[in-house]
XYZ file of C-alpha atoms in Angstrom:
576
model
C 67.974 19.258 12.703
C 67.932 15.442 13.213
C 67.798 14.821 9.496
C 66.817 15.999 6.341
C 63.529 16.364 5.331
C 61.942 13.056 3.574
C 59.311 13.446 0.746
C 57.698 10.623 -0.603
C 56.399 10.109 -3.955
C 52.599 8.051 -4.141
C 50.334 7.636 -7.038
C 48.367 5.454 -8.923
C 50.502 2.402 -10.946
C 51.817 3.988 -14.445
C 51.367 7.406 -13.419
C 55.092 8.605 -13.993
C 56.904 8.173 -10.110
C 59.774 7.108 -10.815
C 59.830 9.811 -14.004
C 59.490 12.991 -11.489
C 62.004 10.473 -8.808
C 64.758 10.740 -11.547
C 64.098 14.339 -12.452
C 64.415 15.262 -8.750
C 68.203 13.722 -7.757
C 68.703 14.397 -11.437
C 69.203 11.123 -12.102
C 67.289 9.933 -15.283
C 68.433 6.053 -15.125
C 68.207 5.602 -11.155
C 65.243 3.944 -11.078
C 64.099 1.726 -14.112
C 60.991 3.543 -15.949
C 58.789 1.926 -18.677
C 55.026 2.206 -19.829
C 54.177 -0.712 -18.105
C 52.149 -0.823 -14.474
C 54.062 -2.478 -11.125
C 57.406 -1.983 -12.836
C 58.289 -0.140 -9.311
C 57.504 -2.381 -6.443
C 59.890 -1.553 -3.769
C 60.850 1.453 -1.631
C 63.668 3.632 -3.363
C 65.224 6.607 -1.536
C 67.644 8.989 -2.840
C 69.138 12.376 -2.009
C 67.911 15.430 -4.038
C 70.083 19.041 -3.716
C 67.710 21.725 -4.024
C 69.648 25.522 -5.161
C 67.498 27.065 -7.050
C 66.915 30.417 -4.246
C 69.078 33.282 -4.354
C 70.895 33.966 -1.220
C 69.760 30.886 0.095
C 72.275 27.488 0.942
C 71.754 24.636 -1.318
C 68.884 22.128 0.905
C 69.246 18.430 0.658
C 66.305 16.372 0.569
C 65.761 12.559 1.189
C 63.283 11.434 -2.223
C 61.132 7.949 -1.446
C 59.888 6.546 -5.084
C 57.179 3.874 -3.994
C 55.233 1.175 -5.725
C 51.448 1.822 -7.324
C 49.611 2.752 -4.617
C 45.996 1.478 -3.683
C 44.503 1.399 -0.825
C 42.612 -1.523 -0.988
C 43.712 -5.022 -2.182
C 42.772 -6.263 -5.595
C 40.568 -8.663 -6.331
C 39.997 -7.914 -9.484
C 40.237 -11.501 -12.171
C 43.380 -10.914 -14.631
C 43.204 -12.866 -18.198
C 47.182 -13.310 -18.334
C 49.851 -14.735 -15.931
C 51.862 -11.249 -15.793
C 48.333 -9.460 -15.040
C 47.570 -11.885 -11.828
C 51.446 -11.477 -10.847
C 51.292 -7.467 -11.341
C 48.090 -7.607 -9.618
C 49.982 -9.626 -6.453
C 52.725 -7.146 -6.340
C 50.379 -4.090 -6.017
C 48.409 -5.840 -2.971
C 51.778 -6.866 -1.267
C 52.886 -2.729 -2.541
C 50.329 -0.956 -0.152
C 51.665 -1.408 3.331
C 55.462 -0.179 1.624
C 53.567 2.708 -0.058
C 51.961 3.466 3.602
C 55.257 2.805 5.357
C 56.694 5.591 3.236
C 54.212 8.081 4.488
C 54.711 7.388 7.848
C 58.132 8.222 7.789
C 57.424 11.392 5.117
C 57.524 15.313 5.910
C 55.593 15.788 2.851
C 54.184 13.461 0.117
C 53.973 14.623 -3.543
C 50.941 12.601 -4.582
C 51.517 12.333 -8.670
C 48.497 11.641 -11.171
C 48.291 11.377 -14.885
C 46.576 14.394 -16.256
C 45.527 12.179 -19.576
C 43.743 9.688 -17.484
C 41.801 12.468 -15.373
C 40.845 11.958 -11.981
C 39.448 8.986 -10.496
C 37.713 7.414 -7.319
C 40.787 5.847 -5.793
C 42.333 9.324 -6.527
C 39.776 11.105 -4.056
C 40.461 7.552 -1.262
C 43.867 8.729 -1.714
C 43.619 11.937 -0.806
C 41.368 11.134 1.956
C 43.880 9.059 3.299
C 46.549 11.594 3.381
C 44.070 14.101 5.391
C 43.330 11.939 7.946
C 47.161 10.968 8.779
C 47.542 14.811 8.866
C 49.798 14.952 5.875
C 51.290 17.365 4.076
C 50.618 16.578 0.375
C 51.243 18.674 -3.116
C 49.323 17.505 -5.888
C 51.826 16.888 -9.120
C 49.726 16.299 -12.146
C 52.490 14.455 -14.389
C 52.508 13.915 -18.265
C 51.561 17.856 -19.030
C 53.549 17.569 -22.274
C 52.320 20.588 -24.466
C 50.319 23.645 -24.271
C 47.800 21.557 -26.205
C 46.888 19.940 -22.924
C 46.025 23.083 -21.134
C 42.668 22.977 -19.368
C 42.331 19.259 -19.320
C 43.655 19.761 -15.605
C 40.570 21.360 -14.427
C 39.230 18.120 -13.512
C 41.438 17.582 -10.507
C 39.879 20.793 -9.149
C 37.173 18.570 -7.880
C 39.632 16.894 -5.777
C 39.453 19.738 -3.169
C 43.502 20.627 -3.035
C 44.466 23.698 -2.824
C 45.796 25.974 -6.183
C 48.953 26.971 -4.348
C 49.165 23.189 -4.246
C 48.690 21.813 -7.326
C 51.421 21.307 -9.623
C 51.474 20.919 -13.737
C 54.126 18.987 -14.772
C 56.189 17.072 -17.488
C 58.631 15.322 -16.036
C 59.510 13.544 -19.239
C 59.886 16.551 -21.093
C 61.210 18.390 -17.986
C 58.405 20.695 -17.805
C 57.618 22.239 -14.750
C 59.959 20.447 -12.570
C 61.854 23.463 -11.895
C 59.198 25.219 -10.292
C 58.745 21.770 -7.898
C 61.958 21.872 -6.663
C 62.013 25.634 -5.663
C 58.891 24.945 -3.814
C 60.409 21.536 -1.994
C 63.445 24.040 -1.375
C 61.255 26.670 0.105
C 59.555 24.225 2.124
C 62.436 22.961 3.916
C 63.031 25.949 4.825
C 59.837 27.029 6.382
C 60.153 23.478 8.018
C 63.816 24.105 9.531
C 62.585 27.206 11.438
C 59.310 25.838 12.496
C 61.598 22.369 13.914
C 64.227 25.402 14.984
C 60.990 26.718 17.507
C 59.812 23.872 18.419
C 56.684 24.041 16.440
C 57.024 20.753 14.417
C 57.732 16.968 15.037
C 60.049 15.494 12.211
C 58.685 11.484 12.075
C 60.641 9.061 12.898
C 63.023 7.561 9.925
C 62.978 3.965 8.904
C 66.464 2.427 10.223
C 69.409 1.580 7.524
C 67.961 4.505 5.132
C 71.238 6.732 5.963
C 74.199 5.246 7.264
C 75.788 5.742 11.447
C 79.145 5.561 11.052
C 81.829 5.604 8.453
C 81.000 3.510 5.509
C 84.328 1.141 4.922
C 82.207 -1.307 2.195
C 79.928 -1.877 -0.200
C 78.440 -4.869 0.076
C 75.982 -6.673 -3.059
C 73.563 -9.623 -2.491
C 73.514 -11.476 -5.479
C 71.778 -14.558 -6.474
C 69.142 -16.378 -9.278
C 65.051 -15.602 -8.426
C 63.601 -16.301 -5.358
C 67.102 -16.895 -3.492
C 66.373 -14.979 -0.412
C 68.114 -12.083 -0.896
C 65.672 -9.244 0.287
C 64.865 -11.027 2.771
C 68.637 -11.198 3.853
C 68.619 -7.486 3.999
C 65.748 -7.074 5.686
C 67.378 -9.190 8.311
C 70.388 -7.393 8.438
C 69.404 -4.034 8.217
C 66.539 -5.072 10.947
C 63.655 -3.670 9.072
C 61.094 -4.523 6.350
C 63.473 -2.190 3.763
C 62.848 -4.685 0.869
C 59.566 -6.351 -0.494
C 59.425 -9.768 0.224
C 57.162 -12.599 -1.629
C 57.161 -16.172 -3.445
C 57.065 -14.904 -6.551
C 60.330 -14.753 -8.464
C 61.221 -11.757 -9.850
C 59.970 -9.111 -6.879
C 62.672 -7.084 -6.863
C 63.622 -4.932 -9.929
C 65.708 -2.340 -8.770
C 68.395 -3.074 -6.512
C 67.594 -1.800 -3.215
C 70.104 0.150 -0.328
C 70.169 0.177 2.831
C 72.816 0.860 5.469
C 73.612 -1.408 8.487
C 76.482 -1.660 11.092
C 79.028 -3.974 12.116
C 81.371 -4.113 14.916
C 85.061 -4.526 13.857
C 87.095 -4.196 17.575
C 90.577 -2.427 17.148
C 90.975 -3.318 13.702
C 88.375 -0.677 12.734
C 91.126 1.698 12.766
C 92.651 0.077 9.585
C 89.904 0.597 7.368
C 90.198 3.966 7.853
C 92.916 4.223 5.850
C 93.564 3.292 2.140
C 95.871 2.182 -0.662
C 95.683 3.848 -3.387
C 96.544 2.896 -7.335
C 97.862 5.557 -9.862
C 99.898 7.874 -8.396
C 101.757 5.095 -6.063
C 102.570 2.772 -8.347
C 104.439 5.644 -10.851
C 106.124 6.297 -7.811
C 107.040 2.905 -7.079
C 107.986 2.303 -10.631
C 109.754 5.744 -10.752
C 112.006 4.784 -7.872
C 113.048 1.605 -8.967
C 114.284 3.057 -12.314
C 115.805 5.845 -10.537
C 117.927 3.068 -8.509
C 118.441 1.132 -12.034
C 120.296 4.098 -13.110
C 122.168 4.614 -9.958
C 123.639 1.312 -9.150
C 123.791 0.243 -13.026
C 126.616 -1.675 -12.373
C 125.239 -3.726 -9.706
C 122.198 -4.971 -11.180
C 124.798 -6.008 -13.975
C 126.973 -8.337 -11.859
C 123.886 -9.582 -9.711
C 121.284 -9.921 -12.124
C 122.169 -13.255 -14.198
C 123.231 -14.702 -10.913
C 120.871 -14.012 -8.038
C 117.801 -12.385 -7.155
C 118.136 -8.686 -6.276
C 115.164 -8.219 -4.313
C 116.826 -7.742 -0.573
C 119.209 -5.256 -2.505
C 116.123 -3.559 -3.713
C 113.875 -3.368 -0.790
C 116.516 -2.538 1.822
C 117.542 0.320 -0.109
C 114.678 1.439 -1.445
C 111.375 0.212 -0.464
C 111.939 -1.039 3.539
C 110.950 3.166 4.343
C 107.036 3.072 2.673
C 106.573 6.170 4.139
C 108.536 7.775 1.777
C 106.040 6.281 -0.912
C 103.311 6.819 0.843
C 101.624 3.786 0.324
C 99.106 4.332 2.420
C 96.546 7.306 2.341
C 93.924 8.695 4.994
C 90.657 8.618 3.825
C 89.144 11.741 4.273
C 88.671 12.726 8.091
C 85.400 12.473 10.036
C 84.480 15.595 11.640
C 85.758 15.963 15.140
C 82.573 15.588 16.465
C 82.290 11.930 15.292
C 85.250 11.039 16.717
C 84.695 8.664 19.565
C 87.587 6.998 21.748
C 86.791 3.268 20.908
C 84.140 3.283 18.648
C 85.093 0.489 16.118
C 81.571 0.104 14.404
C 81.568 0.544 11.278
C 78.458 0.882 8.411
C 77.964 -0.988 5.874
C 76.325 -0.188 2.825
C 74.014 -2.933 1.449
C 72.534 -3.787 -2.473
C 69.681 -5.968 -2.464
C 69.793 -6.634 -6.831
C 67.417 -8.196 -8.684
C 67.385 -12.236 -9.631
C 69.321 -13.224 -12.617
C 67.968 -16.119 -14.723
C 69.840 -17.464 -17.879
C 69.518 -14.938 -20.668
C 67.448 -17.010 -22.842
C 65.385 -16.720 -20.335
C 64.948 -12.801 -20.086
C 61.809 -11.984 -22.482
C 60.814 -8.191 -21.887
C 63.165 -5.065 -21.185
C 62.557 -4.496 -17.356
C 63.759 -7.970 -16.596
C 66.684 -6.940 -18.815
C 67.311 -3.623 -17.313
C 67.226 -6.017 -13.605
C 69.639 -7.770 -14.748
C 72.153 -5.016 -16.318
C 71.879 -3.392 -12.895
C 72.728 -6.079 -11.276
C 75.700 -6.642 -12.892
C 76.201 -2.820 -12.322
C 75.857 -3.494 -8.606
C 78.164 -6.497 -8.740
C 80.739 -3.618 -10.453
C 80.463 -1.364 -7.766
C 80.737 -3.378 -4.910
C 83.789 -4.637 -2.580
C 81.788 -7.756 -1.503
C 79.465 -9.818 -3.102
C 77.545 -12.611 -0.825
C 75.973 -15.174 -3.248
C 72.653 -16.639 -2.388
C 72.157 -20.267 -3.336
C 68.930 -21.607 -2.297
C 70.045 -25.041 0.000
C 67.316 -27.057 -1.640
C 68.014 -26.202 -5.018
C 71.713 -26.303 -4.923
C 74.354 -24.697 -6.858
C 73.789 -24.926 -10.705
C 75.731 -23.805 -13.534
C 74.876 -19.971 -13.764
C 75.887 -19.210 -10.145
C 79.131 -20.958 -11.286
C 78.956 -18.458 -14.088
C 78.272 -15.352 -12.101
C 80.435 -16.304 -9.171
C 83.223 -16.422 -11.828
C 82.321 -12.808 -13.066
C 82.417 -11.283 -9.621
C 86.095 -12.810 -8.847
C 86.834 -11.793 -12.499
C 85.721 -8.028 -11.525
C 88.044 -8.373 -8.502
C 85.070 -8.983 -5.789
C 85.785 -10.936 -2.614
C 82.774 -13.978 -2.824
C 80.917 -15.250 0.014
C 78.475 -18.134 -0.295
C 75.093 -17.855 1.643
C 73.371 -21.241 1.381
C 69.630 -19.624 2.848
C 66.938 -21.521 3.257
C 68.732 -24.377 5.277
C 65.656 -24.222 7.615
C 63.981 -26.786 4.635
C 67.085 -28.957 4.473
C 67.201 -29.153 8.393
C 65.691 -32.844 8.320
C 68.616 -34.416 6.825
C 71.049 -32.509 8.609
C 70.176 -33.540 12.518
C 74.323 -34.251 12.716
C 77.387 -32.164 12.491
C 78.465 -35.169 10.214
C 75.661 -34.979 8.462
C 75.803 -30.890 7.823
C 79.750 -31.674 7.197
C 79.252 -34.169 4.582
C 76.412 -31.719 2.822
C 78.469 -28.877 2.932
C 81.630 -31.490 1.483
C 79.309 -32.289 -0.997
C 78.812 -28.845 -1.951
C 82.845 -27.865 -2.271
C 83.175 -31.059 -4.637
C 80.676 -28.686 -7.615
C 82.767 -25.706 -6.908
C 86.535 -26.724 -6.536
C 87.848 -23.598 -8.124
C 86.796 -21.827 -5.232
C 88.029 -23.975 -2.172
C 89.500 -20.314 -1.020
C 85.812 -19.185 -0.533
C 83.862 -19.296 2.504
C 80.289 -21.240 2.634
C 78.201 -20.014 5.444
C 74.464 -21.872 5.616
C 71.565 -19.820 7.295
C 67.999 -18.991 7.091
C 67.277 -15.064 6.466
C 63.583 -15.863 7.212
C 64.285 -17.411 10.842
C 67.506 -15.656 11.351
C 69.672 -18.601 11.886
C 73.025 -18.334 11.432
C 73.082 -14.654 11.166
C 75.834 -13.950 13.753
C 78.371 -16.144 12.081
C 77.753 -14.993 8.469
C 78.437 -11.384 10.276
C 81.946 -12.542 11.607
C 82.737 -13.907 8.227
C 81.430 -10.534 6.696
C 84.036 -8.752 8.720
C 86.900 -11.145 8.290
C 86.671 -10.450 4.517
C 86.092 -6.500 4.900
C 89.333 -6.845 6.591
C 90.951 -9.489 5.135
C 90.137 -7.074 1.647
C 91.299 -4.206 3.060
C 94.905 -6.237 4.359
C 98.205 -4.440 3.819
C 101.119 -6.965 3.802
C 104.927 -5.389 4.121
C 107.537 -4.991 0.913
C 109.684 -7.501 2.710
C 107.395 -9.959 3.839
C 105.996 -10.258 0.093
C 109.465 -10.404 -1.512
C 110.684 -12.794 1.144
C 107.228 -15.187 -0.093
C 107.623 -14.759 -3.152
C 110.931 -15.670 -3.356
C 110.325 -18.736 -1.568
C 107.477 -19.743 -4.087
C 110.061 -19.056 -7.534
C 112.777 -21.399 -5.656
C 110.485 -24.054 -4.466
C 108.882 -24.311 -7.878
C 110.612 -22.550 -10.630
C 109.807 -22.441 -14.267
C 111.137 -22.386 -17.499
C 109.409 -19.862 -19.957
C 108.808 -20.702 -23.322
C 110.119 -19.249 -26.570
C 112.923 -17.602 -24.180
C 115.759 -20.074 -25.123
C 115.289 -22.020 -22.033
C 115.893 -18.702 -19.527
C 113.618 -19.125 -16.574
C 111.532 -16.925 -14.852
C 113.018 -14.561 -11.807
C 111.500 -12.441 -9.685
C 113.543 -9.401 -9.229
C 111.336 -7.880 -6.205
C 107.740 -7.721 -5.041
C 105.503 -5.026 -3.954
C 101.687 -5.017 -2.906
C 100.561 -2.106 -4.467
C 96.663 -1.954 -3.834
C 94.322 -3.365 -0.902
C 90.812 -3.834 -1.764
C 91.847 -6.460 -3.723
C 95.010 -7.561 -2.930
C 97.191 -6.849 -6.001
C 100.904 -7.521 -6.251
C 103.405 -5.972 -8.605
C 106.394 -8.407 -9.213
C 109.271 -7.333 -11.562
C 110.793 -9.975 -13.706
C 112.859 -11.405 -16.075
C 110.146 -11.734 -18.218
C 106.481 -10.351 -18.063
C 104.939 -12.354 -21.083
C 104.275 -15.917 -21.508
C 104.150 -17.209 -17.956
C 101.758 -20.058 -17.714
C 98.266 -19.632 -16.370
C 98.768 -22.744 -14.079
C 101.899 -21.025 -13.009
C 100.226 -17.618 -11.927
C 97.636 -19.787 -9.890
C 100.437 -21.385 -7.792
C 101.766 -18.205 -6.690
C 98.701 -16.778 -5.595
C 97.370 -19.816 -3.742
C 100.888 -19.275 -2.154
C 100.334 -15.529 -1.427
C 96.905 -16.718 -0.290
C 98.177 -19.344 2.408
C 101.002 -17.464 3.339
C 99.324 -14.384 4.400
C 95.848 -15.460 4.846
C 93.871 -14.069 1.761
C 90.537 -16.082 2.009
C 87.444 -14.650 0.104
C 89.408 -12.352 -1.890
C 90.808 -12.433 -5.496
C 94.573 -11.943 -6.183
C 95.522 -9.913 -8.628
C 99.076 -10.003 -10.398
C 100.921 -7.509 -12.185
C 104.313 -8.713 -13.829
C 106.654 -6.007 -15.444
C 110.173 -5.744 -16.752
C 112.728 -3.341 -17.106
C 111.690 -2.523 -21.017
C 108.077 -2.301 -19.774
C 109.244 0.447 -17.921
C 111.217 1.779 -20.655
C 108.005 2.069 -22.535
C 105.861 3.126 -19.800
C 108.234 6.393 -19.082
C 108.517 6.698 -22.824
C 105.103 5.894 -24.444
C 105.366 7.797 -27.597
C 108.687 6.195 -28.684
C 108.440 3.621 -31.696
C 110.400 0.254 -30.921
C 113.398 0.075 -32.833
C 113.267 -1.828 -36.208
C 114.440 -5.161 -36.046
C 117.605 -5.983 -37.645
C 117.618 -8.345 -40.954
């Protein structure tokens, strides 16, 4: 089979989609749910593992959650501001909710049994029939016994018995039952594709990733910045729903697009890996500590031991392992030369100031965007160019570099600015004028385009990959020690409440890619200034060409050690 079979879910606004969506992958928070109509606006698809048939393999499904569905626009006049903007979404909803069955297998078409059926029900259904779809019908919200018989309604409908469906997905009533029947039906469709009896539609592109998936990249930005239109762009299809209104999106939307690396491809294949390294790293050094005691006696107060320690320890990283194959791509996916690479893409909701947030799905947006800010390697920030850069971007670029994100600033919409930038001195000078809000992050690249015209599209890509890469950099024992050493001597430091001892760096290790984080052993692991830590990674940054990314730095000393390989023992009283 080309794929697995896709199933949309359709219905009425507020009938319980994204309820029976959750129930389905087993999810219950994928996709935000509340008693309130357009909450879902966008196109959500997710993976649901059927095995619930004896003797039969588990059957993975792809699951599309739509928007309320009509099939005409509305016209209808709304008495509040949140009724005309609902009332927008749904008309802008219905060519997503058709795209969705297009590209379907089967659609579950979901009512409310407490509502009953109703005329756009019955256009619904009509609709289905005449682009030959398979449909069930799932009558949601069956929540007690009490209820039985008020289905009997729907029977007017015309759908067959065998394919109607009483459920609670709530209350997890019912759902059970669904699922066999979606796994029985892949089945039956499997053999008929198997003999050439069946035509699988065409999937959407960027749904399911090509290649191997190396990052995970989040679009992040206040309301109306641009961003689904951005992945639209990139992914090179209408994935995301795209308006004027601020707030469209609600859930952050995936999609998968790829991205051509050359020979360096290879490297991001592999990765560094945390725990179980560094206790090896730290393990060896003590083990040499012990073993040439005597040594780091006569050398310590004198010199810097790091040469020592590398050459005889750390110069053969195979014997650490430091770096780890991810897992292997089947042999059948391995291609001589192929150095694209997928990318998977979060298009997350606008984030206003909170006391601006006044109802719980704009505050569910927002926790999930933060969530998707978590999750991700990259995180391109969308400034609109007219409205510039104001103080919560500066906020919420500062939370992404604090969560150890490389940052890459998308100034979209410079299609409106275009007047006043005719020259490159005049685009230099804006783009100058930008830096001067946001020195902190002079290490950060600023790439201008227009997602709606596609402008500049090529060179945010090349920046995209220099930071994947740049992320994923692994930078030798010695050539870290050697920089670091050079930093401590250029500019050394005297820490306080120490009696006047300066810091020394013992030896240096990069211990983790993606970010770049360095352990350093020292004299002295507390106290060192904050001023003092930023001057050695803007060195580590210059020296080995860390732009985009965060540095992260890990100082330890000998009695850390001590009380890392002994964690239950009590310090020792202090004398009187």
């Amino acid at each position: 089979m080309e794929r697995s079979m896709v199933v949309s879910i359709i219905g009425r606004p507020n009938v319980g989609k994204s309820t029976v969506y959750n129930r389905l992958i087993k999810r219950d928070s994928k996709n935000i749910t509340h008693d309130l109509p357009g909450v879902t606006r966008d196109r959500h698809y997710g993976f649901a593992k059927f095995d619930l048939i004896n003797h039969e393999s588990p059957r993975e499904v792809i699951l599309i959650d739509t928007g309320g569905f009509y099939l005409e626009k509305i016209n209808e006049p709304s008495k509040t501001e949140k009724e005309k903007r609902n009332f927008k979404f749904f008309n802008i909803m219905i060519d997503h909710a058709k795209l969705a069955i297009d590209e379907s297998d089967m659609v579950l078409f979901v009512v409310d049994v407490r509502e009953g059926p109703i005329p756009i029900d019955k256009s619904i259904i009509d609709y289905l029939r005449m682009k030959k779809k398979k449909f069930w019908l799932v009558i949601n919200k069956y929540d007690s016994d009490k209820q039985m018989g008020d289905e009997a309604d729907f029977y007017t409908l015309g759908v067959d018995i065998d394919d109607i469906f009483m459920i609670s997905a709530a209350h997890k009533r019912g759902t059970d039952e669904l699922a066999m029947r979606i796994q029985q039906e892949v089945i039956e469709l499997e053999k008929r594709v198997l003999n050439n009896e069946s035509n699988m539609p065409r999937l959407q592109i960027g749904v399911t990733p090509r290649e191997k998936v190396v990052s995970k990249v989040a679009l992040v930005g206040g309301p109306n910045a641009g961003k689904s239109t951005l992945l639209n762009c990139l992914i090179g299809a209408p994935r995301a729903l795209v308006s004027d209104i601020p707030g469209t999106t609600v859930d952050p939307i995936e999609g998968f697009f790829d991205l051509y690396f050359d020979k360096e491809a290879n490297l991001l294949d592999q990765k560094m890996s945390w725990g179980e390294k560094t206790d090896q790293l730290i393990s060896d050094y003590q083990d040499y500590q012990k073993n040439n005691s005597q040594y780091v006696q006569n050398h310590s107060s004198d010199k810097d031991i790091s040469q020592e320690i590398y050459e005889k320890v750390f110069v053969d990283e195979t014997q650490l392992d430091l770096t780890e194959k991810t897992e292997a791509m089947p042999e059948e996916k391995k291609v001589e030369g192929n150095y694209w690479r997928t990318i998977h893409l979060i298009d997350t909701a606008g984030i206003r100031r909170q006391k601006s947030i006044d109802d719980f799905v704009e505050e569910q947006s927002v926790y999930r965007s933060l969530s998707a800010i978590t999750h991700a390697d990259v995180v391109v920030y969308l400034i609109d160019a007219v409205k510039g850069i104001n103080h919560q971007d500066q906020r919420l670029v500062d939370i992404a570099l604090e969560k150890g994100k490389s940052v890459i600033l998308a100034i979209n919409k410079i299609d409106l600015v275009s007047e006043k930038l005719k020259t490159p001195k005049d685009k230099k000078l804006w783009i100058d004028e930008l830096r001067n809000n946001i020195p902190w992050l002079e290490f950060c690249d600023i790439v201008p385009l227009s997602a709606k015209y596609k402008q500049h599209i090529g060179k945010f890509k090349k920046v995209l990959v220099e930071t994947i890469l740049i992320r994923n950099k692994r930078i030798p024992t010695s050539a870290v020690n050697q920089t670091i050493s050079e930093l401590v001597d250029k500019n050394s430091i005297v820490i306080t409440n120490t009696g006047g001892k300066r810091l020394k760096v013992k030896y240096s290790s990069m211990i983790k890619a993606n970010p770049p984080t360095f352990l350093l052993f020292t004299n002295r692991s507390k106290g060192i200034p904050e001023n003092y830590k930023r001057y050695l990674k803007n060195g580590i940054r210059d020296s080995f060409d860390l732009k985009n990314a965060p540095i992260h730095l890990i100082f330890r000393t000998s009695s850390d050690l001590e009380k890392r390989a002994h964690p239950s023992k009590k310090d020792s009283p202090t004398k009187r």
